[in-house]
Amino acid sequence: MTTDPHKDEHYKEPDVDYGESSAKLWSIYVDTTKKYDRALVENWKGDMDGILLFAGLFSASVTAFLIESIKLLQTSSSATSTDVLVQMSLQLAALSNSSLAPVSAYQHVADTPAPGYALRVNILWLLSLLLSLLCALGATLIQGWARNYLHAVEYHTAPHRRARIRAFLFDGIEQSRMKSIVDGVPAFLHASLFLFITGMQQHLYCNQYLANYKIELAMSDTVDLCSLACKAEAVIISSC
């Protein structure tokens, strides 16, 4: 396992003569990359702030719906309770009137099974909640990484050393495809929203709250169009 030579206590930086002209070159590089790095980090942190806010509110909403939908999976015991009360009444009547025939033993009545759509709705909403929480976790990790990156880049005061560390760290950004990871967090949040809306459609349609299936399709198309419009706007703005 390799270690960072700059953190090794026995490491000694080689004596290199950086002349006045070289120092000016390093200073220009540091000043230019400093503005770029700060703008990049602030942009990522701003995006992740919005993701955290939306993911938090959305997760709370999905959790509220999920708490109610889980009740649909619980078998109904109302019929069993009614049968028990009837059986007790018959037994009391038999005790008060000895002429009645003995009451047969109570037979357990099977509980009412959960509706078939309830499992689908709960699975969709549970996946939606998990994706939303993963987005919040990813946004938090990206914010922490951005702070650490900026601190590591600006830690040293010597221009030549600062420039080399910055080049090393930025090369790691390119190789790890950090930009794709940052762009992927909103995509997972869109997928979470899509799963929640799909579960809502299943719930409303199976409970006959929607008079027409076309209304359900219109809801889905509207959300898809809004999502595509937002993505197209972001692409156009970034290309300008």
Short mmCIF file of C-alpha atoms in Angstrom, two decimals:
data_model
loop_
_atom_site.label_atom_id
_atom_site.label_comp_id
_atom_site.label_asym_id
_atom_site.label_seq_id
_atom_site.Cartn_x
_atom_site.Cartn_y
_atom_site.Cartn_z
CA MET A 1 0.00 0.00 0.00
CA THR A 2 1.51 3.33 -1.07
CA THR A 3 1.56 6.30 1.23
CA ASP A 4 1.47 9.98 0.49
CA PRO A 5 5.10 11.17 0.48
CA HIS A 6 4.03 14.61 1.70
CA LYS A 7 2.61 13.02 4.88
CA ASP A 8 5.70 10.89 5.54
CA GLU A 9 7.79 12.35 8.35
CA HIS A 10 11.00 11.08 6.71
CA TYR A 11 10.13 12.57 3.34
CA LYS A 12 12.27 15.47 2.22
CA GLU A 13 11.28 17.48 -0.77
CA PRO A 14 14.05 17.58 -3.37
CA ASP A 15 15.91 20.84 -3.63
CA VAL A 16 14.70 22.44 -6.83
CA ASP A 17 15.58 25.96 -7.76
CA TYR A 18 12.41 27.77 -8.73
CA GLY A 19 13.57 31.00 -10.24
CA GLU A 20 11.69 34.27 -10.29
CA SER A 21 10.18 33.58 -13.71
CA SER A 22 9.07 30.11 -12.63
CA ALA A 23 7.53 31.50 -9.44
CA LYS A 24 5.48 33.96 -11.46
CA LEU A 25 4.27 31.13 -13.68
CA TRP A 26 3.19 29.06 -10.67
CA SER A 27 1.44 32.08 -9.18
CA ILE A 28 -0.52 32.68 -12.37
CA TYR A 29 -1.52 29.02 -12.47
CA VAL A 30 -2.59 29.08 -8.81
CA ASP A 31 -4.64 32.26 -9.22
CA THR A 32 -6.41 30.90 -12.30
CA THR A 33 -7.19 27.49 -10.83
CA LYS A 34 -8.25 29.05 -7.52
CA LYS A 35 -11.12 30.89 -9.18
CA TYR A 36 -12.10 27.78 -11.15
CA ASP A 37 -11.98 25.46 -8.13
CA ARG A 38 -14.01 27.79 -5.93
CA ALA A 39 -16.64 28.24 -8.63
CA LEU A 40 -16.77 24.48 -9.20
CA VAL A 41 -17.08 23.67 -5.50
CA GLU A 42 -19.69 26.37 -4.88
CA ASN A 43 -21.70 25.11 -7.84
CA TRP A 44 -21.65 21.53 -6.58
CA LYS A 45 -22.44 22.57 -3.01
CA GLY A 46 -25.33 24.72 -4.21
CA ASP A 47 -26.77 21.87 -6.24
CA MET A 48 -26.43 19.47 -3.33
CA ASP A 49 -28.13 21.96 -0.99
CA GLY A 50 -31.18 21.91 -3.24
CA ILE A 51 -31.04 18.12 -3.46
CA LEU A 52 -30.87 17.80 0.33
CA LEU A 53 -33.81 20.14 0.85
CA PHE A 54 -36.03 18.43 -1.71
CA ALA A 55 -34.96 14.92 -0.68
CA GLY A 56 -35.70 15.67 2.96
CA LEU A 57 -39.18 17.02 2.30
CA PHE A 58 -39.92 14.31 -0.24
CA SER A 59 -38.75 11.52 2.07
CA ALA A 60 -40.98 12.84 4.84
CA SER A 61 -43.97 12.87 2.47
CA VAL A 62 -43.28 9.36 1.17
CA THR A 63 -42.87 8.10 4.73
CA ALA A 64 -46.28 9.49 5.67
CA PHE A 65 -47.91 7.73 2.71
CA LEU A 66 -45.98 4.54 3.41
CA ILE A 67 -47.14 4.42 7.03
CA GLU A 68 -50.75 4.48 5.88
CA SER A 69 -50.24 2.05 2.99
CA ILE A 70 -48.57 -0.55 5.20
CA LYS A 71 -51.85 -0.85 7.07
CA LEU A 72 -53.34 -2.30 3.87
CA LEU A 73 -51.05 -5.32 4.24
CA GLN A 74 -52.36 -6.12 7.69
CA THR A 75 -55.16 -8.69 7.67
CA SER A 76 -58.51 -7.50 8.90
CA SER A 77 -59.67 -9.08 12.17
CA SER A 78 -63.07 -7.39 12.31
CA ALA A 79 -64.86 -10.53 11.12
CA THR A 80 -63.09 -12.60 13.76
CA SER A 81 -64.09 -10.19 16.51
CA THR A 82 -67.71 -10.32 15.39
CA ASP A 83 -67.70 -14.12 15.40
CA VAL A 84 -66.27 -14.19 18.91
CA LEU A 85 -68.99 -11.86 20.20
CA VAL A 86 -71.68 -13.97 18.55
CA GLN A 87 -70.22 -17.14 20.05
CA MET A 88 -70.14 -15.59 23.52
CA SER A 89 -73.77 -14.48 23.18
CA LEU A 90 -74.84 -17.99 22.19
CA GLN A 91 -72.99 -19.52 25.13
CA LEU A 92 -74.61 -17.08 27.59
CA ALA A 93 -78.01 -17.87 26.12
CA ALA A 94 -77.32 -21.60 26.47
CA LEU A 95 -76.37 -21.21 30.13
CA SER A 96 -79.53 -19.24 30.92
CA ASN A 97 -81.78 -21.72 29.13
CA SER A 98 -80.85 -25.34 29.71
CA SER A 99 -83.36 -26.53 27.09
CA LEU A 100 -81.19 -25.21 24.24
CA ALA A 101 -78.83 -27.55 22.48
CA PRO A 102 -75.20 -27.26 23.44
CA VAL A 103 -73.34 -24.66 21.43
CA SER A 104 -70.70 -26.01 19.14
CA ALA A 105 -67.11 -25.02 19.69
CA TYR A 106 -65.95 -21.81 18.11
CA GLN A 107 -64.42 -22.24 14.71
CA HIS A 108 -61.77 -19.69 13.65
CA VAL A 109 -62.68 -17.77 10.54
CA ALA A 110 -59.82 -16.91 8.24
CA ASP A 111 -58.84 -13.27 8.23
CA THR A 112 -59.60 -11.14 5.22
CA PRO A 113 -56.54 -11.18 2.92
CA ALA A 114 -54.84 -7.93 1.95
CA PRO A 115 -55.76 -6.55 -1.48
CA GLY A 116 -53.44 -7.47 -4.31
CA TYR A 117 -52.54 -3.90 -5.25
CA ALA A 118 -51.40 -3.09 -1.70
CA LEU A 119 -48.18 -5.07 -2.12
CA ARG A 120 -47.34 -3.29 -5.39
CA VAL A 121 -48.00 0.14 -3.91
CA ASN A 122 -45.88 -0.56 -0.84
CA ILE A 123 -42.99 -1.89 -2.92
CA LEU A 124 -43.03 1.17 -5.19
CA TRP A 125 -43.19 3.63 -2.31
CA LEU A 126 -40.52 1.77 -0.35
CA LEU A 127 -38.16 1.85 -3.33
CA SER A 128 -38.96 5.53 -3.77
CA LEU A 129 -38.07 6.22 -0.15
CA LEU A 130 -34.81 4.26 -0.39
CA LEU A 131 -33.73 6.13 -3.53
CA SER A 132 -34.57 9.45 -1.93
CA LEU A 133 -32.51 8.61 1.15
CA LEU A 134 -29.61 7.47 -1.04
CA CYS A 135 -29.77 10.80 -2.86
CA ALA A 136 -29.62 12.65 0.44
CA LEU A 137 -26.65 10.52 1.53
CA GLY A 138 -24.87 11.10 -1.78
CA ALA A 139 -25.45 14.85 -1.57
CA THR A 140 -24.02 14.93 1.96
CA LEU A 141 -20.93 12.98 0.89
CA ILE A 142 -20.37 15.24 -2.12
CA GLN A 143 -20.59 18.35 0.05
CA GLY A 144 -18.05 16.93 2.48
CA TRP A 145 -15.75 15.93 -0.36
CA ALA A 146 -15.99 19.42 -1.90
CA ARG A 147 -14.98 21.05 1.39
CA ASN A 148 -12.04 18.66 1.82
CA TYR A 149 -10.90 19.20 -1.77
CA LEU A 150 -10.89 22.98 -1.45
CA HIS A 151 -9.11 22.80 1.90
CA ALA A 152 -6.43 20.45 0.56
CA VAL A 153 -5.85 22.62 -2.51
CA GLU A 154 -5.53 25.88 -0.59
CA TYR A 155 -3.66 24.49 2.43
CA HIS A 156 -0.12 25.17 1.23
CA THR A 157 1.14 28.69 0.61
CA ALA A 158 4.07 27.89 -1.66
CA PRO A 159 2.79 28.35 -5.24
CA HIS A 160 4.76 25.48 -6.78
CA ARG A 161 3.71 22.98 -4.11
CA ARG A 162 0.11 24.15 -4.16
CA ALA A 163 0.00 23.85 -7.94
CA ARG A 164 1.31 20.27 -7.93
CA ILE A 165 -1.14 19.16 -5.24
CA ARG A 166 -4.01 20.79 -7.10
CA ALA A 167 -3.02 19.10 -10.36
CA PHE A 168 -2.83 15.73 -8.60
CA LEU A 169 -6.25 16.11 -6.94
CA PHE A 170 -7.94 17.47 -10.05
CA ASP A 171 -6.58 14.56 -12.06
CA GLY A 172 -8.28 12.31 -9.52
CA ILE A 173 -11.55 14.14 -10.18
CA GLU A 174 -11.26 13.43 -13.88
CA GLN A 175 -10.36 9.76 -13.42
CA SER A 176 -13.09 9.07 -10.87
CA ARG A 177 -15.70 10.80 -13.07
CA MET A 178 -16.83 12.97 -10.21
CA LYS A 179 -18.87 15.18 -12.52
CA SER A 180 -20.92 12.17 -13.64
CA ILE A 181 -21.54 11.24 -10.01
CA VAL A 182 -22.76 14.75 -9.21
CA ASP A 183 -25.02 14.73 -12.27
CA GLY A 184 -26.31 11.27 -11.34
CA VAL A 185 -27.72 12.31 -7.96
CA PRO A 186 -30.62 14.34 -9.46
CA ALA A 187 -31.30 11.46 -11.86
CA PHE A 188 -31.84 9.09 -8.92
CA LEU A 189 -34.10 11.67 -7.31
CA HIS A 190 -36.17 11.84 -10.51
CA ALA A 191 -36.43 8.05 -10.46
CA SER A 192 -37.61 8.21 -6.85
CA LEU A 193 -40.30 10.72 -7.80
CA PHE A 194 -41.37 8.53 -10.73
CA LEU A 195 -41.75 5.48 -8.47
CA PHE A 196 -43.82 7.47 -5.99
CA ILE A 197 -46.16 8.77 -8.70
CA THR A 198 -46.50 5.27 -10.15
CA GLY A 199 -47.47 3.93 -6.74
CA MET A 200 -49.93 6.78 -6.29
CA GLN A 201 -51.52 5.94 -9.64
CA GLN A 202 -51.87 2.30 -8.63
CA HIS A 203 -53.43 3.28 -5.31
CA LEU A 204 -55.92 5.73 -6.82
CA TYR A 205 -56.86 3.53 -9.74
CA CYS A 206 -57.43 0.38 -7.68
CA ASN A 207 -59.53 2.31 -5.17
CA GLN A 208 -61.56 3.85 -8.01
CA TYR A 209 -60.75 7.40 -7.00
CA LEU A 210 -60.07 8.21 -10.66
CA ALA A 211 -63.11 8.23 -12.88
CA ASN A 212 -61.12 7.77 -16.04
CA TYR A 213 -57.81 6.08 -16.73
CA LYS A 214 -56.89 8.92 -19.10
CA ILE A 215 -56.54 11.23 -16.11
CA GLU A 216 -53.94 8.87 -14.72
CA LEU A 217 -51.99 8.93 -17.96
CA ALA A 218 -52.25 12.71 -18.10
CA MET A 219 -50.68 12.97 -14.65
CA SER A 220 -47.75 10.80 -15.70
CA ASP A 221 -47.26 12.65 -19.00
CA THR A 222 -47.31 16.02 -17.24
CA VAL A 223 -44.62 14.98 -14.79
CA ASP A 224 -42.48 13.49 -17.56
CA LEU A 225 -42.78 16.63 -19.66
CA CYS A 226 -41.84 18.85 -16.73
CA SER A 227 -38.82 16.68 -15.98
CA LEU A 228 -37.68 16.72 -19.61
CA ALA A 229 -38.17 20.48 -19.80
CA CYS A 230 -36.01 21.04 -16.72
CA LYS A 231 -33.27 18.79 -18.08
CA ALA A 232 -33.36 20.49 -21.48
CA GLU A 233 -33.15 23.92 -19.85
CA ALA A 234 -30.14 22.83 -17.80
CA VAL A 235 -28.38 21.50 -20.91
CA ILE A 236 -29.07 24.69 -22.87
CA ILE A 237 -27.83 26.92 -20.05
CA SER A 238 -24.66 24.87 -19.56
CA SER A 239 -23.88 24.96 -23.30
CA CYS A 240 -24.19 28.75 -23.52
#
